[in-house]
mmCIF file of C-alpha atoms and ligand atoms in Angstrom:
data_model
loop_
_atom_site.group_PDB
_atom_site.id
_atom_site.type_symbol
_atom_site.label_atom_id
_atom_site.label_comp_id
_atom_site.label_asym_id
_atom_site.label_seq_id
_atom_site.Cartn_x
_atom_site.Cartn_y
_atom_site.Cartn_z
ATOM 1 C CA UNK A 1 -8.976 -28.209 0.008
ATOM 2 C CA UNK A 2 -10.565 -24.826 -0.601
ATOM 3 C CA UNK A 3 -9.501 -23.294 -3.917
ATOM 4 C CA UNK A 4 -6.403 -21.153 -3.364
ATOM 5 C CA UNK A 5 -6.649 -17.466 -4.214
ATOM 6 C CA UNK A 6 -4.221 -14.569 -3.853
ATOM 7 C CA UNK A 7 -6.852 -12.942 -1.608
ATOM 8 C CA UNK A 8 -9.982 -14.850 -0.571
ATOM 9 C CA UNK A 9 -12.523 -12.071 -0.135
ATOM 10 C CA UNK A 10 -15.449 -14.481 -0.293
ATOM 11 C CA UNK A 11 -14.201 -16.639 2.586
ATOM 12 C CA UNK A 12 -13.600 -13.469 4.603
ATOM 13 C CA UNK A 13 -17.102 -12.181 3.843
ATOM 14 C CA UNK A 14 -18.666 -15.491 4.842
ATOM 15 C CA UNK A 15 -17.024 -15.182 8.253
ATOM 16 C CA UNK A 16 -18.220 -11.562 8.672
ATOM 17 C CA UNK A 17 -21.587 -11.958 6.946
ATOM 18 C CA UNK A 18 -23.870 -11.062 9.874
ATOM 19 C CA UNK A 19 -21.942 -7.928 10.845
ATOM 20 C CA UNK A 20 -21.509 -6.726 7.258
ATOM 21 C CA UNK A 21 -25.087 -7.413 6.183
ATOM 22 C CA UNK A 22 -26.439 -5.554 9.199
ATOM 23 C CA UNK A 23 -24.197 -2.552 8.479
ATOM 24 C CA UNK A 24 -25.262 -2.434 4.832
ATOM 25 C CA UNK A 25 -28.941 -2.803 5.714
ATOM 26 C CA UNK A 26 -28.713 0.132 8.115
ATOM 27 C CA UNK A 27 -27.379 2.379 5.344
ATOM 28 C CA UNK A 28 -30.060 1.170 2.924
ATOM 29 C CA UNK A 29 -32.714 2.016 5.505
ATOM 30 C CA UNK A 30 -31.269 5.499 6.089
ATOM 31 C CA UNK A 31 -30.706 6.216 2.353
ATOM 32 C CA UNK A 32 -27.954 8.644 3.401
ATOM 33 C CA UNK A 33 -25.719 7.296 0.659
ATOM 34 C CA UNK A 34 -23.458 10.360 0.464
ATOM 35 C CA UNK A 35 -21.963 11.892 3.621
ATOM 36 C CA UNK A 36 -24.082 9.706 5.884
ATOM 37 C CA UNK A 37 -23.150 9.550 9.579
ATOM 38 C CA UNK A 38 -21.070 6.374 9.086
ATOM 39 C CA UNK A 39 -18.474 8.369 7.119
ATOM 40 C CA UNK A 40 -17.662 10.631 10.066
ATOM 41 C CA UNK A 41 -17.834 7.709 12.497
ATOM 42 C CA UNK A 42 -15.375 5.731 10.406
ATOM 43 C CA UNK A 43 -13.020 8.727 10.201
ATOM 44 C CA UNK A 44 -13.140 9.064 13.999
ATOM 45 C CA UNK A 45 -12.499 5.361 14.513
ATOM 46 C CA UNK A 46 -9.608 5.352 12.050
ATOM 47 C CA UNK A 47 -8.223 8.436 13.817
ATOM 48 C CA UNK A 48 -8.391 6.576 17.111
ATOM 49 C CA UNK A 49 -6.810 3.461 15.604
ATOM 50 C CA UNK A 50 -4.015 5.288 13.784
ATOM 51 C CA UNK A 51 -3.172 7.933 16.353
ATOM 52 C CA UNK A 52 -3.288 10.685 13.691
ATOM 53 C CA UNK A 53 -4.767 14.064 14.716
ATOM 54 C CA UNK A 54 -6.874 14.206 11.541
ATOM 55 C CA UNK A 55 -8.296 11.643 9.141
ATOM 56 C CA UNK A 56 -10.049 12.745 5.937
ATOM 57 C CA UNK A 57 -11.703 10.050 3.835
ATOM 58 C CA UNK A 58 -11.877 10.217 0.039
ATOM 59 C CA UNK A 59 -12.808 8.143 -2.998
ATOM 60 C CA UNK A 60 -9.643 6.036 -3.454
ATOM 61 C CA UNK A 61 -5.943 5.845 -2.700
ATOM 62 C CA UNK A 62 -4.895 7.567 -5.906
ATOM 63 C CA UNK A 63 -7.127 10.557 -5.110
ATOM 64 C CA UNK A 64 -5.646 10.589 -1.616
ATOM 65 C CA UNK A 65 -2.178 11.040 -3.119
ATOM 66 C CA UNK A 66 -3.435 13.693 -5.511
ATOM 67 C CA UNK A 67 -5.221 15.645 -2.775
ATOM 68 C CA UNK A 68 -2.111 15.436 -0.588
ATOM 69 C CA UNK A 69 0.071 16.875 -3.347
ATOM 70 C CA UNK A 70 -2.528 19.572 -4.155
ATOM 71 C CA UNK A 71 -2.596 20.694 -0.525
ATOM 72 C CA UNK A 72 1.127 21.420 -0.253
ATOM 73 C CA UNK A 73 1.165 24.560 -2.404
ATOM 74 C CA UNK A 74 3.839 23.303 -4.808
ATOM 75 C CA UNK A 75 4.678 25.034 -8.077
ATOM 76 C CA UNK A 76 4.781 23.725 -11.625
ATOM 77 C CA UNK A 77 8.008 21.811 -12.237
ATOM 78 C CA UNK A 78 8.856 21.308 -8.571
ATOM 79 C CA UNK A 79 10.635 17.992 -8.075
ATOM 80 C CA UNK A 80 9.249 15.159 -5.976
ATOM 81 C CA UNK A 81 11.387 12.128 -5.219
ATOM 82 C CA UNK A 82 9.706 8.739 -5.156
ATOM 83 C CA UNK A 83 10.456 5.074 -5.763
ATOM 84 C CA UNK A 84 10.653 3.322 -9.110
ATOM 85 C CA UNK A 85 9.477 0.015 -7.660
ATOM 86 C CA UNK A 86 5.785 0.482 -6.895
ATOM 87 C CA UNK A 87 2.325 0.921 -8.354
ATOM 88 C CA UNK A 88 2.026 3.724 -10.925
ATOM 89 C CA UNK A 89 -0.271 5.961 -8.808
ATOM 90 C CA UNK A 90 2.528 7.986 -7.194
ATOM 91 C CA UNK A 91 4.169 9.226 -10.391
ATOM 92 C CA UNK A 92 0.813 9.487 -12.143
ATOM 93 C CA UNK A 93 -0.522 12.144 -9.767
ATOM 94 C CA UNK A 94 2.759 14.064 -9.944
ATOM 95 C CA UNK A 95 2.548 14.097 -13.737
ATOM 96 C CA UNK A 96 -1.108 15.196 -13.645
ATOM 97 C CA UNK A 97 -0.279 18.109 -11.332
ATOM 98 C CA UNK A 98 2.629 19.330 -13.450
ATOM 99 C CA UNK A 99 5.164 18.294 -10.829
ATOM 100 C CA UNK A 100 8.330 16.485 -11.855
ATOM 101 C CA UNK A 101 8.626 12.877 -10.664
ATOM 102 C CA UNK A 102 12.232 12.080 -9.791
ATOM 103 C CA UNK A 103 12.361 8.314 -9.427
ATOM 104 C CA UNK A 104 15.025 6.409 -7.539
ATOM 105 C CA UNK A 105 15.986 2.786 -6.905
ATOM 106 C CA UNK A 106 14.682 0.891 -3.883
ATOM 107 C CA UNK A 107 16.710 -1.008 -1.324
ATOM 108 C CA UNK A 108 17.156 -4.511 -2.799
ATOM 109 C CA UNK A 109 16.472 -6.164 0.572
ATOM 110 C CA UNK A 110 13.280 -4.481 1.759
ATOM 111 C CA UNK A 111 11.995 -3.318 -1.674
ATOM 112 C CA UNK A 112 11.401 0.107 -0.090
ATOM 113 C CA UNK A 113 12.818 3.434 -1.257
ATOM 114 C CA UNK A 114 16.470 3.746 -0.295
ATOM 115 C CA UNK A 115 17.557 6.771 1.768
ATOM 116 C CA UNK A 116 20.908 6.768 -0.046
ATOM 117 C CA UNK A 117 19.291 7.075 -3.452
ATOM 118 C CA UNK A 118 17.058 9.855 -2.095
ATOM 119 C CA UNK A 119 20.130 11.793 -0.923
ATOM 120 C CA UNK A 120 21.719 11.523 -4.361
ATOM 121 C CA UNK A 121 18.567 12.733 -6.131
ATOM 122 C CA UNK A 122 18.099 15.968 -4.175
ATOM 123 C CA UNK A 123 18.472 19.212 -6.152
ATOM 124 C CA UNK A 124 17.597 22.849 -5.372
ATOM 125 C CA UNK A 125 14.150 22.196 -6.935
ATOM 126 C CA UNK A 126 13.282 19.216 -4.716
ATOM 127 C CA UNK A 127 10.245 19.974 -2.571
ATOM 128 C CA UNK A 128 8.934 16.621 -1.347
ATOM 129 C CA UNK A 129 9.602 12.905 -0.919
ATOM 130 C CA UNK A 130 6.955 10.200 -1.318
ATOM 131 C CA UNK A 131 8.051 6.962 0.341
ATOM 132 C CA UNK A 132 5.751 4.005 -0.358
ATOM 133 C CA UNK A 133 5.460 1.424 2.429
ATOM 134 C CA UNK A 134 5.620 -1.478 0.024
ATOM 135 C CA UNK A 135 4.109 -4.922 0.597
ATOM 136 C CA UNK A 136 3.151 -4.082 4.214
ATOM 137 C CA UNK A 137 6.407 -2.837 5.691
ATOM 138 C CA UNK A 138 7.405 0.751 6.462
ATOM 139 C CA UNK A 139 10.197 2.450 4.561
ATOM 140 C CA UNK A 140 13.133 3.744 6.641
ATOM 141 C CA UNK A 141 11.174 6.756 7.889
ATOM 142 C CA UNK A 142 13.695 7.884 10.478
ATOM 143 C CA UNK A 143 16.368 8.376 7.806
ATOM 144 C CA UNK A 144 13.835 9.888 5.415
ATOM 145 C CA UNK A 145 12.572 12.385 8.026
ATOM 146 C CA UNK A 146 16.121 13.415 8.779
ATOM 147 C CA UNK A 147 16.928 13.979 5.083
ATOM 148 C CA UNK A 148 13.679 15.938 4.736
ATOM 149 C CA UNK A 149 14.456 18.100 7.765
ATOM 150 C CA UNK A 150 17.918 18.872 6.394
ATOM 151 C CA UNK A 151 16.510 20.101 3.063
ATOM 152 C CA UNK A 152 13.157 21.486 4.193
ATOM 153 C CA UNK A 153 11.114 18.914 2.265
ATOM 154 C CA UNK A 154 7.585 17.614 2.740
ATOM 155 C CA UNK A 155 7.169 13.869 3.292
ATOM 156 C CA UNK A 156 3.999 12.243 1.959
ATOM 157 C CA UNK A 157 3.757 8.570 2.907
ATOM 158 C CA UNK A 158 1.880 6.234 0.604
ATOM 159 C CA UNK A 159 0.593 3.709 3.131
ATOM 160 C CA UNK A 160 -1.893 2.014 0.760
ATOM 161 C CA UNK A 161 -0.274 -1.369 1.410
ATOM 162 C CA UNK A 162 0.537 -0.837 5.066
ATOM 163 C CA UNK A 163 -2.572 0.179 7.031
ATOM 164 C CA UNK A 164 -1.825 -0.956 10.580
ATOM 165 C CA UNK A 165 1.947 -1.447 10.186
ATOM 166 C CA UNK A 166 3.982 0.062 13.023
ATOM 167 C CA UNK A 167 7.214 2.041 12.656
ATOM 168 C CA UNK A 168 9.615 1.853 15.593
ATOM 169 C CA UNK A 169 11.939 4.845 16.078
ATOM 170 C CA UNK A 170 15.389 4.296 17.540
ATOM 171 C CA UNK A 171 14.269 5.983 20.776
ATOM 172 C CA UNK A 172 11.506 3.394 21.101
ATOM 173 C CA UNK A 173 8.625 5.627 19.962
ATOM 174 C CA UNK A 174 6.108 3.816 17.790
ATOM 175 C CA UNK A 175 3.888 5.338 15.080
ATOM 176 C CA UNK A 176 1.509 3.792 12.608
ATOM 177 C CA UNK A 177 2.284 3.838 8.870
ATOM 178 C CA UNK A 178 0.804 6.972 7.324
ATOM 179 C CA UNK A 179 1.010 9.077 10.497
ATOM 180 C CA UNK A 180 4.753 9.785 10.434
ATOM 181 C CA UNK A 181 5.314 12.287 7.610
ATOM 182 C CA UNK A 182 3.652 15.609 6.745
ATOM 183 C CA UNK A 183 0.681 13.723 5.253
ATOM 184 C CA UNK A 184 -0.062 10.020 4.869
ATOM 185 C CA UNK A 185 -2.399 8.394 2.374
ATOM 186 C CA UNK A 186 -4.055 5.017 2.128
ATOM 187 C CA UNK A 187 -6.386 2.986 -0.062
ATOM 188 C CA UNK A 188 -9.333 0.767 0.830
ATOM 189 C CA UNK A 189 -9.279 -1.124 -2.480
ATOM 190 C CA UNK A 190 -10.881 -4.518 -1.681
ATOM 191 C CA UNK A 191 -7.625 -6.497 -1.606
ATOM 192 C CA UNK A 192 -5.734 -4.060 0.653
ATOM 193 C CA UNK A 193 -5.204 -5.037 4.301
ATOM 194 C CA UNK A 194 -8.122 -2.766 5.205
ATOM 195 C CA UNK A 195 -10.360 -3.066 2.152
ATOM 196 C CA UNK A 196 -13.971 -2.151 1.440
ATOM 197 C CA UNK A 197 -16.337 -3.555 -1.199
ATOM 198 C CA UNK A 198 -15.537 -0.996 -3.856
ATOM 199 C CA UNK A 199 -13.228 2.033 -3.854
ATOM 200 C CA UNK A 200 -12.144 4.121 -0.897
ATOM 201 C CA UNK A 201 -9.201 6.046 0.486
ATOM 202 C CA UNK A 202 -8.072 8.361 3.271
ATOM 203 C CA UNK A 203 -5.473 10.935 4.289
ATOM 204 C CA UNK A 204 -3.785 11.344 7.663
ATOM 205 C CA UNK A 205 -2.128 14.442 9.067
ATOM 206 C CA UNK A 206 -1.280 16.016 12.413
ATOM 207 C CA UNK A 207 -1.288 19.528 10.916
ATOM 208 C CA UNK A 208 -4.561 21.356 11.707
ATOM 209 C CA UNK A 209 -4.240 23.833 8.854
ATOM 210 C CA UNK A 210 -3.357 21.193 6.248
ATOM 211 C CA UNK A 211 -6.230 19.027 7.469
ATOM 212 C CA UNK A 212 -8.709 21.835 6.764
ATOM 213 C CA UNK A 213 -7.218 22.401 3.336
ATOM 214 C CA UNK A 214 -7.295 18.679 2.539
ATOM 215 C CA UNK A 215 -10.948 18.384 3.568
ATOM 216 C CA UNK A 216 -11.804 21.386 1.454
ATOM 217 C CA UNK A 217 -9.875 20.209 -1.641
ATOM 218 C CA UNK A 218 -11.597 16.800 -1.473
ATOM 219 C CA UNK A 219 -14.916 18.682 -1.566
ATOM 220 C CA UNK A 220 -14.498 20.929 -4.649
ATOM 221 C CA UNK A 221 -12.323 23.373 -2.719
ATOM 222 C CA UNK A 222 -15.365 24.535 -0.800
ATOM 223 C CA UNK A 223 -15.037 26.313 2.536
ATOM 224 C CA UNK A 224 -18.604 27.338 3.261
ATOM 225 C CA UNK A 225 -21.294 26.003 0.938
ATOM 226 C CA UNK A 226 -20.881 27.384 -2.602
ATOM 227 C CA UNK A 227 -17.806 29.449 -1.681
ATOM 228 C CA UNK A 228 -14.585 28.066 -3.146
ATOM 229 C CA UNK A 229 -11.166 28.780 -1.678
ATOM 230 C CA UNK A 230 -9.165 26.306 -3.745
ATOM 231 C CA UNK A 231 -9.404 24.489 -7.038
ATOM 232 C CA UNK A 232 -10.602 21.176 -5.676
ATOM 233 C CA UNK A 233 -11.866 17.804 -6.801
ATOM 234 C CA UNK A 234 -14.886 15.671 -5.949
ATOM 235 C CA UNK A 235 -13.593 12.747 -3.940
ATOM 236 C CA UNK A 236 -15.858 11.112 -1.358
ATOM 237 C CA UNK A 237 -15.944 7.839 0.509
ATOM 238 C CA UNK A 238 -19.528 6.699 0.182
ATOM 239 C CA UNK A 239 -21.595 5.760 3.194
ATOM 240 C CA UNK A 240 -21.966 2.066 2.289
ATOM 241 C CA UNK A 241 -18.192 1.699 2.066
ATOM 242 C CA UNK A 242 -17.704 3.570 5.351
ATOM 243 C CA UNK A 243 -20.195 1.225 7.057
ATOM 244 C CA UNK A 244 -18.303 -1.824 5.716
ATOM 245 C CA UNK A 245 -14.962 -0.326 6.754
ATOM 246 C CA UNK A 246 -16.227 0.286 10.311
ATOM 247 C CA UNK A 247 -16.832 -3.461 10.605
ATOM 248 C CA UNK A 248 -13.544 -4.435 9.025
ATOM 249 C CA UNK A 249 -11.441 -1.944 11.018
ATOM 250 C CA UNK A 250 -12.431 -3.835 14.175
ATOM 251 C CA UNK A 251 -10.808 -6.930 12.675
ATOM 252 C CA UNK A 252 -7.750 -5.253 11.140
ATOM 253 C CA UNK A 253 -5.215 -6.198 13.800
ATOM 254 C CA UNK A 254 -6.286 -9.846 13.836
ATOM 255 C CA UNK A 255 -6.310 -9.881 10.032
ATOM 256 C CA UNK A 256 -2.776 -8.494 9.904
ATOM 257 C CA UNK A 257 -1.814 -11.136 12.476
ATOM 258 C CA UNK A 258 -3.320 -13.894 10.293
ATOM 259 C CA UNK A 259 -1.287 -12.711 7.319
ATOM 260 C CA UNK A 260 1.847 -12.708 9.455
ATOM 261 C CA UNK A 261 1.125 -16.293 10.531
ATOM 262 C CA UNK A 262 0.978 -17.377 6.899
ATOM 263 C CA UNK A 263 4.256 -15.519 6.237
ATOM 264 C CA UNK A 264 5.913 -17.203 9.241
ATOM 265 C CA UNK A 265 4.850 -20.582 7.880
ATOM 266 C CA UNK A 266 6.348 -19.786 4.448
ATOM 267 C CA UNK A 267 9.587 -18.453 5.977
ATOM 268 C CA UNK A 268 10.093 -21.595 7.995
ATOM 269 C CA UNK A 269 9.329 -23.935 5.098
ATOM 270 C CA UNK A 270 11.710 -22.098 2.743
ATOM 271 C CA UNK A 271 14.574 -21.671 5.221
ATOM 272 C CA UNK A 272 16.812 -24.312 3.658
ATOM 273 C CA UNK A 273 15.972 -23.473 0.038
ATOM 274 C CA UNK A 274 18.959 -21.763 -1.636
ATOM 275 C CA UNK A 275 17.039 -20.742 -4.753
ATOM 276 C CA UNK A 276 14.690 -18.282 -3.092
ATOM 277 C CA UNK A 277 15.067 -15.393 -0.688
ATOM 278 C CA UNK A 278 12.207 -14.865 1.714
ATOM 279 C CA UNK A 279 11.066 -11.280 2.469
ATOM 280 C CA UNK A 280 13.510 -9.357 4.612
ATOM 281 C CA UNK A 281 11.964 -8.019 7.826
ATOM 282 C CA UNK A 282 13.310 -4.620 8.936
ATOM 283 C CA UNK A 283 14.172 -4.059 12.571
ATOM 284 C CA UNK A 284 12.365 -0.696 12.509
ATOM 285 C CA UNK A 285 8.975 -1.831 11.183
ATOM 286 C CA UNK A 286 6.394 -4.485 11.746
ATOM 287 C CA UNK A 287 5.435 -6.341 8.567
ATOM 288 C CA UNK A 288 1.748 -6.866 7.839
ATOM 289 C CA UNK A 289 2.356 -8.822 4.625
ATOM 290 C CA UNK A 290 0.101 -7.117 2.167
ATOM 291 C CA UNK A 291 2.183 -9.294 -0.140
ATOM 292 C CA UNK A 292 4.528 -12.175 0.626
ATOM 293 C CA UNK A 293 7.164 -11.575 -2.011
ATOM 294 C CA UNK A 294 10.013 -13.959 -2.782
ATOM 295 C CA UNK A 295 13.113 -13.243 -4.797
ATOM 296 C CA UNK A 296 13.710 -16.201 -7.111
ATOM 297 C CA UNK A 297 17.349 -16.703 -8.079
ATOM 298 C CA UNK A 298 18.884 -18.226 -11.202
ATOM 299 C CA UNK A 299 16.335 -16.920 -13.707
ATOM 300 C CA UNK A 300 13.727 -19.490 -12.621
ATOM 301 C CA UNK A 301 10.960 -17.103 -11.576
ATOM 302 C CA UNK A 302 8.729 -17.447 -14.625
ATOM 303 C CA UNK A 303 9.151 -21.223 -14.687
ATOM 304 C CA UNK A 304 8.183 -21.443 -11.013
ATOM 305 C CA UNK A 305 5.135 -19.277 -11.638
ATOM 306 C CA UNK A 306 4.026 -21.582 -14.465
ATOM 307 C CA UNK A 307 4.683 -24.698 -12.365
ATOM 308 C CA UNK A 308 2.544 -23.378 -9.519
ATOM 309 C CA UNK A 309 -0.201 -22.251 -11.890
ATOM 310 C CA UNK A 310 -0.457 -25.755 -13.354
ATOM 311 C CA UNK A 311 -1.036 -27.013 -9.818
ATOM 312 C CA UNK A 312 -3.838 -24.587 -8.995
ATOM 313 C CA UNK A 313 -1.648 -22.112 -7.108
ATOM 314 C CA UNK A 314 -1.948 -18.481 -8.215
ATOM 315 C CA UNK A 315 1.025 -16.151 -7.862
ATOM 316 C CA UNK A 316 1.602 -12.591 -9.013
ATOM 317 C CA UNK A 317 4.492 -10.443 -10.182
ATOM 318 C CA UNK A 318 4.467 -7.120 -8.359
ATOM 319 C CA UNK A 319 5.856 -5.317 -10.327
ATOM 320 C CA UNK A 320 6.647 -6.755 -13.752
ATOM 321 C CA UNK A 321 7.868 -3.601 -15.497
ATOM 322 C CA UNK A 322 9.830 -0.719 -13.998
ATOM 323 C CA UNK A 323 8.007 2.624 -14.089
ATOM 324 C CA UNK A 324 10.887 4.345 -15.912
ATOM 325 C CA UNK A 325 10.333 2.137 -18.985
ATOM 326 C CA UNK A 326 6.564 2.675 -19.289
ATOM 327 C CA UNK A 327 5.564 4.446 -22.509
ATOM 328 C CA UNK A 328 3.632 7.124 -20.632
ATOM 329 C CA UNK A 329 6.720 8.120 -18.648
ATOM 330 C CA UNK A 330 9.372 7.991 -21.401
ATOM 331 C CA UNK A 331 9.207 11.799 -21.415
ATOM 332 C CA UNK A 332 11.037 11.804 -18.092
ATOM 333 C CA UNK A 333 14.089 10.829 -20.133
ATOM 334 C CA UNK A 334 15.445 7.906 -18.132
ATOM 335 C CA UNK A 335 17.598 5.249 -19.789
ATOM 336 C CA UNK A 336 16.888 1.535 -19.530
ATOM 337 C CA UNK A 337 19.891 0.849 -17.290
ATOM 338 C CA UNK A 338 19.514 3.821 -14.946
ATOM 339 C CA UNK A 339 17.903 1.674 -12.230
ATOM 340 C CA UNK A 340 19.810 -1.604 -11.779
ATOM 341 C CA UNK A 341 18.055 -2.571 -8.527
ATOM 342 C CA UNK A 342 14.557 -2.050 -9.938
ATOM 343 C CA UNK A 343 15.476 -3.890 -13.133
ATOM 344 C CA UNK A 344 16.730 -6.945 -11.274
ATOM 345 C CA UNK A 345 13.779 -6.982 -8.845
ATOM 346 C CA UNK A 346 11.351 -6.902 -11.760
ATOM 347 C CA UNK A 347 12.969 -10.121 -13.016
ATOM 348 C CA UNK A 348 13.138 -11.890 -9.630
ATOM 349 C CA UNK A 349 10.055 -11.115 -7.550
ATOM 350 C CA UNK A 350 7.118 -13.447 -7.107
ATOM 351 C CA UNK A 351 4.278 -12.926 -4.639
ATOM 352 C CA UNK A 352 2.577 -15.999 -3.185
ATOM 353 C CA UNK A 353 -1.016 -16.128 -1.895
ATOM 354 C CA UNK A 354 -1.358 -14.501 1.511
ATOM 355 C CA UNK A 355 -4.667 -13.527 3.083
ATOM 356 C CA UNK A 356 -6.719 -13.638 6.229
ATOM 357 C CA UNK A 357 -8.375 -17.028 5.759
ATOM 358 C CA UNK A 358 -5.454 -19.245 4.688
ATOM 359 C CA UNK A 359 -5.475 -22.644 6.294
ATOM 360 C CA UNK A 360 -2.742 -25.095 7.132
ATOM 361 C CA UNK A 361 -3.693 -27.461 4.311
ATOM 362 C CA UNK A 362 -3.272 -24.699 1.708
ATOM 363 C CA UNK A 363 0.048 -23.563 3.178
ATOM 364 C CA UNK A 364 1.378 -27.134 3.254
ATOM 365 C CA UNK A 365 0.328 -27.676 -0.340
ATOM 366 C CA UNK A 366 1.842 -24.395 -1.610
ATOM 367 C CA UNK A 367 5.169 -24.801 0.192
ATOM 368 C CA UNK A 368 5.316 -28.456 -0.867
ATOM 369 C CA UNK A 369 4.901 -27.505 -4.527
ATOM 370 C CA UNK A 370 7.507 -24.712 -4.346
ATOM 371 C CA UNK A 371 10.088 -27.018 -2.761
ATOM 372 C CA UNK A 372 9.255 -29.813 -5.206
ATOM 373 C CA UNK A 373 9.902 -27.400 -8.091
ATOM 374 C CA UNK A 374 13.401 -26.621 -6.867
ATOM 375 C CA UNK A 375 14.162 -30.289 -6.107
ATOM 376 C CA UNK A 376 13.332 -31.145 -9.725
ATOM 377 C CA UNK A 377 14.884 -28.116 -11.394
HETATM 378 C C1 PLP B 401 -3.450 0.385 -4.304
HETATM 379 C C2 PLP B 401 -2.386 1.385 -4.304
HETATM 380 C C3 PLP B 401 -2.614 2.726 -4.651
HETATM 381 C C4 PLP B 401 -3.890 3.202 -5.269
HETATM 382 O O1 PLP B 401 -5.024 2.973 -4.554
HETATM 383 P P1 PLP B 401 -6.452 3.032 -5.300
HETATM 384 O O2 PLP B 401 -7.405 3.012 -4.165
HETATM 385 O O3 PLP B 401 -6.543 1.806 -6.172
HETATM 386 O O4 PLP B 401 -6.511 4.284 -6.075
HETATM 387 C C5 PLP B 401 -1.582 3.629 -4.529
HETATM 388 N N1 PLP B 401 -0.375 3.259 -4.099
HETATM 389 C C6 PLP B 401 -0.103 1.977 -3.776
HETATM 390 C C7 PLP B 401 1.260 1.626 -3.296
HETATM 391 C C8 PLP B 401 -1.088 0.999 -3.879
HETATM 392 O O5 PLP B 401 -0.785 -0.265 -3.556
#
């Protein structure tokens, strides 16, 4: 059996080697390492794929969030509501920009930000909401858009874990993750569903004026060369990464499908097991399984993780500590027990390997070991 990894980037590369090597060679020959033609071509292809009116690439997913927040014209101390159960990037950029992160509990079933907790957190100073489409499934965007419309708020979607996921509105309309709110952001970190071989990110918007501002902010705030309209940053997707992403974008749908196959296999194998809850699948979103995340009942999560590790099966805890208890964010003044849902998820979640090259033998072995653990414990 091939060694099991959370994400097997080498096996994926081996299957794409000819296409990828050719794309990299072409950039090496051109030496247009910054702002080469592949960057614009990739933006156009991602625009086509996503259905967004504008796509602006940048250096990584965290920059994408920062640029999005910089483009909205918010004032110091304005409040932005986001989820407590996610990667730190969202609250980090708010803190850096002098905005006030207002964090709320997720829905315990989907792990995504809960519309009810958003409603409760709104104050006269609230200006925006940042839902994160966690683990590959869209947050409840229809409810979030309606809350935002009622309070005149911007919605910035963090779609770093959900590139290619589809949101289905109750009227049947379908939109891709990241193209639903005011602005969407994503990351091309290597392990993301659409990942490059280094760092990369992008923003999506349908708003022509915002798109121009976003493109300018990502390029030092420049409008025409050496004339600066905004305080900007330097955040570029480099040409090599764009060339790699052009190849991988063509495979994204089949990759997402492969992840879903692995998830279906897990779901079926774990159906009878009372000690674990398999990921809940929302009716309003496809799930592209950036992570396959179990909830382990009865305080056995850490023991299961150890058991699997001893048998050559990696697993990860996303996320082990709630954001409100991190030293850097103590200044926000939250108490340990302010977020019961986040606290209990941090004790229960365990993500199993899920990637584009998983084979039947690996899936059989992993599910066999998980079930064996619960039969013996
Ligand atoms: C990966 C990730 C980011 C940050 O992306 P980088 O490209 O690593 O900066 C932001 N938000 C979420 C939810 C992520 O998973």
